DNA sequence: TACAAATAATTAGTGTGACAAATATATGAA
DNA sequence: TTCATATATTTGTCACACTAATTATTTGTA
């Protein structure tokens, strides 16, 4: 195995990650989902974790604070979530979905699971486990923190 | 395997791809490479393929035309490459590295190979092959074209 | 030849990603 | 209590991604 061969994984990784996002976004668009792929990730995590602060949410979705601030701005503007002042700490907010946001998550979840499954055609459950293991190893090699398990 | 489990690969894939890019960009920065990770991808491909058009280059690096136009603008401004009018087709350019660009590629290539290798600690050559196979399968499942072989 | 359709590249607009700096508030030690 | 330090969030800037629309040129066909 030459060095040149090793260097290719980064290109393939980036290309595939962008293809996956691109494919999902196109499906989102043709289905009139009214949210982007990244906005969905935020909504989904909020539906599973109540009253998070932005810092907590940022760690969950692996986005930096400025990026998350802007995504939240957009989702608030669309009426899917709200920032509630934290009574115990005036620096921070408690994030929560509005009724409209809860409905959106309920409506989209099954459709999105179906979209996500498309990538996995022609692959096995063993592949899935291997893939996760390798991705997480790379993530840790480069300084990533704690892999969430479930 | 539940649907919910399957949907997680997209998050891990995106997270790892961004970590890899982020790590490389930090190393590029601390080494004063004077190019971004994506700009390097363009320089490297130009050094291996002469007189490409922007459309040809876009396919090689899997970037869309607007993005590539801007990356090329930046690289021309830095003096690493030039657009030469194509004598056979006045709509298009023939791209080529300047002497300064050739030198940049020669100087950076070994350092970048070393940076890229870091991600691969604790993984085997078999893992590498499996990883490439799975990435390419996903890419093809979502409509990706022809996997380049070498 | 003439003209519609295709192609190469650019521009514009919005969203996301990374990093630095700024603002507001909280906390801990003197 | 007071002040330095830490934390939560926002703002600013640049780069990249995707879409749609635009400009210039070429090609295919009548």
Short mmCIF file of C-alpha atoms (C1' of nucleotides) in Angstrom, two decimals:
data_model
loop_
_atom_site.label_atom_id
_atom_site.label_comp_id
_atom_site.label_asym_id
_atom_site.label_seq_id
_atom_site.Cartn_x
_atom_site.Cartn_y
_atom_site.Cartn_z
CA UNK A 1 0.00 0.00 0.00
CA UNK A 2 1.54 3.26 -1.08
CA UNK A 3 1.06 6.64 0.55
CA UNK A 4 -0.71 7.80 -2.56
CA UNK A 5 -3.33 5.10 -2.12
CA UNK A 6 -3.96 6.09 1.47
CA UNK A 7 -4.50 9.69 0.56
CA UNK A 8 -7.45 8.76 -1.61
CA UNK A 9 -9.77 7.85 1.23
CA UNK A 10 -10.22 11.53 2.06
CA UNK A 11 -11.48 12.28 -1.41
CA UNK A 12 -13.84 9.31 -1.49
CA UNK A 13 -15.11 10.13 1.98
CA UNK A 14 -15.79 13.73 1.11
CA UNK A 15 -17.36 12.84 -2.22
CA UNK A 16 -19.68 10.26 -0.73
CA UNK A 17 -20.69 12.45 2.19
CA UNK A 18 -21.60 15.21 -0.21
CA UNK A 19 -23.49 12.82 -2.45
CA UNK A 20 -25.53 11.57 0.50
CA UNK A 21 -26.39 15.09 1.58
CA UNK A 22 -27.10 16.16 -1.97
CA UNK A 23 -29.40 13.21 -2.59
CA UNK A 24 -31.32 13.79 0.64
CA UNK A 25 -31.64 17.51 -0.05
CA UNK A 26 -33.06 16.85 -3.50
CA UNK A 27 -35.63 14.46 -2.04
CA UNK A 28 -36.46 17.00 0.67
CA UNK A 29 -37.00 19.57 -2.00
CA UNK A 30 -39.16 17.47 -4.30
CA UNK A 31 -41.25 16.50 -1.27
CA UNK A 32 -41.71 20.15 -0.23
CA UNK A 33 -40.38 19.37 3.24
CA UNK A 34 -39.72 23.08 3.88
CA UNK A 35 -36.51 22.31 5.79
CA UNK A 36 -32.93 21.59 4.78
CA UNK A 37 -31.06 18.44 5.75
CA UNK A 38 -29.21 20.28 8.52
CA UNK A 39 -32.37 21.93 9.80
CA UNK A 40 -33.98 18.50 9.98
CA UNK A 41 -31.10 17.21 12.09
CA UNK A 42 -31.77 19.98 14.59
CA UNK A 43 -35.53 19.40 14.66
CA UNK A 44 -35.07 15.66 15.11
CA UNK A 45 -32.69 16.09 18.03
CA UNK A 46 -34.97 18.62 19.67
CA UNK A 47 -37.89 16.23 19.41
CA UNK A 48 -35.86 13.63 21.30
CA UNK A 49 -34.32 15.95 23.91
CA UNK A 50 -36.34 18.64 25.61
CA UNK A 51 -35.19 22.03 26.83
CA UNK A 52 -31.62 21.74 25.59
CA UNK A 53 -29.34 24.76 25.59
CA UNK A 54 -27.66 25.70 22.35
CA UNK A 55 -24.35 24.43 23.69
CA UNK A 56 -25.84 21.03 24.47
CA UNK A 57 -27.52 20.86 21.08
CA UNK A 58 -24.30 21.88 19.32
CA UNK A 59 -22.52 18.89 20.83
CA UNK A 60 -25.32 16.53 19.83
CA UNK A 61 -25.40 17.57 16.21
CA UNK A 62 -21.66 18.27 15.91
CA UNK A 63 -22.06 21.82 14.68
CA UNK A 64 -20.22 24.87 15.96
CA UNK A 65 -22.04 27.59 17.81
CA UNK A 66 -22.22 30.21 15.06
CA UNK A 67 -23.58 27.67 12.58
CA UNK A 68 -26.17 26.46 15.06
CA UNK A 69 -27.22 30.00 15.93
CA UNK A 70 -28.03 30.62 12.28
CA UNK A 71 -29.88 27.36 11.78
CA UNK A 72 -31.96 28.08 14.89
CA UNK A 73 -32.70 31.58 13.60
CA UNK A 74 -34.11 30.07 10.42
CA UNK A 75 -36.16 27.43 12.25
CA UNK A 76 -37.60 30.07 14.60
CA UNK A 77 -38.50 32.23 11.62
CA UNK A 78 -40.33 29.24 10.13
CA UNK A 79 -42.18 28.79 13.41
CA UNK A 80 -40.93 25.26 14.14
CA UNK A 81 -39.10 26.09 17.37
CA UNK A 82 -38.58 28.78 20.00
CA UNK A 83 -35.88 30.09 22.29
CA UNK A 84 -37.15 30.31 25.87
CA UNK A 85 -35.03 32.33 28.30
CA UNK A 86 -33.47 30.07 30.90
CA UNK A 87 -34.74 31.26 34.29
CA UNK A 88 -31.57 30.00 36.00
CA UNK A 89 -29.05 31.52 33.59
CA UNK A 90 -29.79 34.64 31.64
CA UNK A 91 -27.01 33.90 29.17
CA UNK A 92 -28.69 30.85 27.77
CA UNK A 93 -31.91 29.62 26.24
CA UNK A 94 -34.00 26.51 26.57
CA UNK A 95 -34.84 25.29 23.11
CA UNK A 96 -38.10 23.62 22.31
CA UNK A 97 -40.25 22.68 19.36
CA UNK A 98 -43.51 24.48 18.76
CA UNK A 99 -46.65 22.47 18.04
CA UNK A 100 -45.99 23.11 14.38
CA UNK A 101 -42.46 21.78 14.85
CA UNK A 102 -43.69 18.63 16.58
CA UNK A 103 -46.10 18.04 13.73
CA UNK A 104 -43.37 18.57 11.18
CA UNK A 105 -41.15 15.97 12.84
CA UNK A 106 -44.01 13.46 13.03
CA UNK A 107 -44.86 14.01 9.38
CA UNK A 108 -41.34 13.87 8.01
CA UNK A 109 -39.68 11.16 10.08
CA UNK A 110 -40.94 8.12 8.14
CA UNK A 111 -40.30 9.74 4.78
CA UNK A 112 -36.76 10.65 5.75
CA UNK A 113 -35.99 7.18 7.04
CA UNK A 114 -36.99 5.88 3.65
CA UNK A 115 -34.74 8.37 1.86
CA UNK A 116 -31.84 7.42 4.09
CA UNK A 117 -32.28 3.75 3.40
CA UNK A 118 -31.68 4.17 -0.31
CA UNK A 119 -27.94 4.62 0.29
CA UNK A 120 -27.77 1.20 1.85
CA UNK A 121 -28.90 -0.92 -1.07
CA UNK A 122 -26.49 -3.73 -1.98
CA UNK A 123 -24.90 -3.59 1.45
CA UNK A 124 -25.29 -5.88 4.43
CA UNK A 125 -25.70 -5.40 8.15
CA UNK A 126 -22.11 -6.51 8.57
CA UNK A 127 -21.06 -3.76 6.19
CA UNK A 128 -23.05 -1.34 8.28
CA UNK A 129 -21.21 -2.32 11.44
CA UNK A 130 -17.81 -2.22 9.72
CA UNK A 131 -18.59 1.16 8.25
CA UNK A 132 -19.57 2.61 11.60
CA UNK A 133 -16.47 1.17 13.24
CA UNK A 134 -14.12 2.61 10.62
CA UNK A 135 -15.80 6.02 10.59
CA UNK A 136 -15.61 6.21 14.36
CA UNK A 137 -11.99 5.11 14.41
CA UNK A 138 -11.05 7.85 11.96
CA UNK A 139 -13.05 10.34 13.98
CA UNK A 140 -11.20 9.39 17.14
CA UNK A 141 -7.80 9.33 15.42
CA UNK A 142 -8.25 12.98 14.56
CA UNK A 143 -9.19 14.04 18.05
CA UNK A 144 -12.95 13.41 18.06
CA UNK A 145 -14.56 12.97 21.45
CA UNK A 146 -16.70 10.18 22.88
CA UNK A 147 -18.70 8.12 20.46
CA UNK A 148 -22.33 8.06 21.50
CA UNK A 149 -23.64 4.54 21.92
CA UNK A 150 -27.17 3.27 22.12
CA UNK B 1 -31.70 -3.72 12.39
CA UNK B 2 -34.25 -0.97 12.69
CA UNK B 3 -34.80 1.88 10.29
CA UNK B 4 -33.64 4.24 12.99
CA UNK B 5 -30.27 2.51 13.12
CA UNK B 6 -29.81 2.80 9.38
CA UNK B 7 -30.47 6.50 9.41
CA UNK B 8 -27.48 7.05 11.65
CA UNK B 9 -24.87 6.31 9.02
CA UNK B 10 -25.57 9.65 7.36
CA UNK B 11 -24.78 11.53 10.54
CA UNK B 12 -21.59 9.58 11.20
CA UNK B 13 -20.51 9.95 7.59
CA UNK B 14 -21.05 13.69 7.60
CA UNK B 15 -19.42 14.12 10.98
CA UNK B 16 -16.33 12.14 10.03
CA UNK B 17 -15.96 13.79 6.64
CA UNK B 18 -16.06 17.19 8.29
CA UNK B 19 -13.59 16.11 10.95
CA UNK B 20 -11.16 14.91 8.29
CA UNK B 21 -11.43 18.15 6.37
CA UNK B 22 -11.16 20.25 9.51
CA UNK B 23 -8.09 18.37 10.71
CA UNK B 24 -6.39 18.75 7.34
CA UNK B 25 -7.27 22.43 7.14
CA UNK B 26 -5.76 23.07 10.58
CA UNK B 27 -2.55 21.35 9.54
CA UNK B 28 -2.52 23.30 6.28
CA UNK B 29 -2.87 26.47 8.29
CA UNK B 30 -0.18 25.74 10.86
CA UNK B 31 2.16 24.81 8.01
CA UNK B 32 1.46 28.06 6.13
CA UNK B 33 0.48 26.12 3.02
CA UNK B 34 -1.34 29.18 1.61
CA UNK B 35 -4.11 27.02 0.13
CA UNK B 36 -7.29 25.45 1.46
CA UNK B 37 -7.99 21.74 1.33
CA UNK B 38 -10.26 22.19 -1.67
CA UNK B 39 -7.79 24.44 -3.46
CA UNK B 40 -5.16 21.74 -2.97
CA UNK B 41 -7.45 19.16 -4.56
CA UNK B 42 -7.67 21.34 -7.65
CA UNK B 43 -3.91 21.98 -7.81
CA UNK B 44 -3.15 18.30 -7.40
CA UNK B 45 -5.49 17.26 -10.17
CA UNK B 46 -4.13 19.93 -12.48
CA UNK B 47 -0.60 18.69 -11.88
CA UNK B 48 -1.67 15.24 -13.00
CA UNK B 49 -3.84 16.28 -15.95
CA UNK B 50 -2.81 19.02 -18.33
CA UNK B 51 -4.97 21.49 -20.21
CA UNK B 52 -8.27 20.40 -18.70
CA UNK B 53 -11.39 22.45 -19.24
CA UNK B 54 -13.34 23.55 -16.20
CA UNK B 55 -16.06 21.05 -16.99
CA UNK B 56 -13.55 18.21 -17.10
CA UNK B 57 -11.93 19.35 -13.88
CA UNK B 58 -15.31 19.68 -12.19
CA UNK B 59 -16.02 16.02 -12.88
CA UNK B 60 -12.62 14.95 -11.58
CA UNK B 61 -12.92 16.77 -8.28
CA UNK B 62 -16.71 16.31 -7.93
CA UNK B 63 -17.46 19.98 -7.55
CA UNK B 64 -20.16 21.99 -9.28
CA UNK B 65 -19.32 24.69 -11.77
CA UNK B 66 -19.99 27.75 -9.64
CA UNK B 67 -17.86 26.40 -6.80
CA UNK B 68 -15.06 25.51 -9.17
CA UNK B 69 -15.19 28.91 -10.85
CA UNK B 70 -14.56 30.57 -7.49
CA UNK B 71 -11.80 28.20 -6.43
CA UNK B 72 -10.07 28.82 -9.76
CA UNK B 73 -10.49 32.58 -9.31
CA UNK B 74 -8.72 32.34 -5.96
CA UNK B 75 -5.91 30.14 -7.29
CA UNK B 76 -5.35 32.47 -10.26
CA UNK B 77 -5.22 35.43 -7.89
CA UNK B 78 -2.56 33.59 -5.90
CA UNK B 79 -0.62 33.00 -9.09
CA UNK B 80 -0.69 29.20 -8.95
CA UNK B 81 -2.63 28.63 -12.16
CA UNK B 82 -3.96 30.35 -15.29
CA UNK B 83 -6.93 30.18 -17.64
CA UNK B 84 -5.73 29.92 -21.25
CA UNK B 85 -8.34 30.54 -23.95
CA UNK B 86 -9.05 27.35 -25.86
CA UNK B 87 -8.19 28.03 -29.51
CA UNK B 88 -10.76 25.46 -30.64
CA UNK B 89 -13.67 26.66 -28.52
CA UNK B 90 -13.95 30.23 -27.42
CA UNK B 91 -16.44 29.32 -24.69
CA UNK B 92 -13.90 27.34 -22.71
CA UNK B 93 -10.47 27.59 -21.13
CA UNK B 94 -7.52 25.29 -20.88
CA UNK B 95 -6.37 25.25 -17.28
CA UNK B 96 -2.75 24.90 -16.35
CA UNK B 97 -0.44 25.40 -13.39
CA UNK B 98 2.07 28.23 -13.42
CA UNK B 99 5.67 27.51 -12.47
CA UNK B 100 4.79 28.75 -9.02
CA UNK B 101 1.89 26.32 -8.94
CA UNK B 102 4.08 23.40 -9.98
CA UNK B 103 6.51 24.27 -7.21
CA UNK B 104 3.70 24.50 -4.70
CA UNK B 105 2.48 21.02 -5.59
CA UNK B 106 6.00 19.57 -5.37
CA UNK B 107 6.56 21.21 -2.00
CA UNK B 108 3.24 20.28 -0.43
CA UNK B 109 2.60 16.79 -1.73
CA UNK B 110 4.74 14.85 0.79
CA UNK B 111 3.56 16.93 3.72
CA UNK B 112 -0.07 16.40 2.78
CA UNK B 113 0.36 12.66 2.37
CA UNK B 114 1.66 12.59 5.91
CA UNK B 115 -1.31 14.59 7.22
CA UNK B 116 -3.72 12.26 5.43
CA UNK B 117 -2.17 9.19 6.94
CA UNK B 118 -3.00 10.27 10.48
CA UNK B 119 -6.66 9.32 9.98
CA UNK B 120 -5.66 5.76 9.25
CA UNK B 121 -4.02 4.83 12.55
CA UNK B 122 -5.45 1.69 14.17
CA UNK B 123 -6.89 0.53 10.86
CA UNK B 124 -5.67 -2.15 8.49
CA UNK B 125 -5.30 -2.43 4.75
CA UNK B 126 -8.33 -4.68 4.75
CA UNK B 127 -10.28 -1.95 6.48
CA UNK B 128 -9.10 0.42 3.80
CA UNK B 129 -10.40 -1.79 1.03
CA UNK B 130 -13.71 -2.39 2.80
CA UNK B 131 -14.11 1.31 3.44
CA UNK B 132 -13.51 2.18 -0.19
CA UNK B 133 -15.93 -0.51 -1.34
CA UNK B 134 -18.71 0.68 0.97
CA UNK B 135 -18.20 4.35 0.14
CA UNK B 136 -18.29 3.61 -3.56
CA UNK B 137 -21.37 1.44 -3.22
CA UNK B 138 -23.22 4.21 -1.44
CA UNK B 139 -22.05 6.69 -4.04
CA UNK B 140 -23.36 4.48 -6.84
CA UNK B 141 -26.64 3.73 -5.03
CA UNK B 142 -27.41 7.43 -5.05
CA UNK B 143 -26.67 7.89 -8.72
CA UNK B 144 -22.94 8.52 -8.69
CA UNK B 145 -21.16 7.86 -11.96
CA UNK B 146 -18.18 5.69 -12.79
CA UNK B 147 -15.70 5.00 -10.03
CA UNK B 148 -12.26 5.87 -11.19
CA UNK B 149 -9.86 2.96 -10.87
CA UNK B 150 -6.10 2.88 -10.89
"C1'" DT C 1 -27.56 30.10 -44.52
"C1'" DA C 2 -30.49 30.49 -40.49
"C1'" DC C 3 -31.99 29.38 -36.26
"C1'" DA C 4 -33.24 26.45 -32.35
"C1'" DA C 5 -30.99 23.65 -29.03
"C1'" DA C 6 -26.96 22.35 -26.54
"C1'" DT C 7 -22.72 23.53 -24.08
"C1'" DA C 8 -18.95 26.32 -21.22
"C1'" DA C 9 -18.54 29.39 -17.95
"C1'" DT C 10 -20.19 33.07 -14.90
"C1'" DT C 11 -23.25 35.59 -11.67
"C1'" DA C 12 -26.57 35.94 -7.94
"C1'" DG C 13 -28.85 34.29 -3.83
"C1'" DT C 14 -29.21 31.34 0.15
"C1'" DG C 15 -27.46 27.99 3.42
"C1'" DT C 16 -23.67 25.82 5.84
"C1'" DG C 17 -18.76 25.44 7.98
"C1'" DA C 18 -14.75 27.26 10.34
"C1'" DC C 19 -12.55 30.63 12.99
"C1'" DA C 20 -11.97 35.03 15.54
"C1'" DA C 21 -13.82 38.55 18.13
"C1'" DA C 22 -17.53 40.80 20.72
"C1'" DT C 23 -21.33 40.92 24.23
"C1'" DA C 24 -23.68 39.59 28.22
"C1'" DT C 25 -23.87 37.03 32.28
"C1'" DA C 26 -22.13 33.83 35.85
"C1'" DT C 27 -18.66 32.05 39.00
"C1'" DG C 28 -14.84 31.76 42.06
"C1'" DA C 29 -11.13 33.57 44.68
"C1'" DA C 30 -9.02 37.58 47.05
"C1'" DT D 1 -17.78 42.72 47.79
"C1'" DT D 2 -14.91 42.93 43.81
"C1'" DC D 3 -12.56 41.64 40.04
"C1'" DA D 4 -10.45 38.33 36.99
"C1'" DT D 5 -11.90 34.36 34.61
"C1'" DA D 6 -15.08 31.33 32.47
"C1'" DT D 7 -19.32 30.37 29.87
"C1'" DA D 8 -23.45 31.10 26.42
"C1'" DT D 9 -24.55 33.22 22.53
"C1'" DT D 10 -24.05 36.38 18.65
"C1'" DT D 11 -21.68 38.87 14.88
"C1'" DG D 12 -18.36 39.20 11.13
"C1'" DT D 13 -15.60 37.27 7.47
"C1'" DC D 14 -14.17 34.04 4.18
"C1'" DA D 15 -14.73 29.63 1.79
"C1'" DC D 16 -17.64 26.03 -0.15
"C1'" DA D 17 -22.34 23.80 -1.92
"C1'" DC D 18 -26.52 23.98 -4.49
"C1'" DT D 19 -29.99 26.19 -7.51
"C1'" DA D 20 -31.47 29.15 -10.95
"C1'" DA D 21 -30.66 32.41 -14.31
"C1'" DT D 22 -27.48 34.72 -17.68
"C1'" DT D 23 -23.96 35.30 -21.37
"C1'" DA D 24 -21.28 33.71 -25.03
"C1'" DT D 25 -20.40 30.35 -28.27
"C1'" DT D 26 -20.99 26.07 -30.83
"C1'" DT D 27 -23.61 22.46 -33.06
"C1'" DG D 28 -27.26 20.20 -35.47
"C1'" DT D 29 -30.77 20.56 -38.65
"C1'" DA D 30 -34.05 22.61 -41.79
#
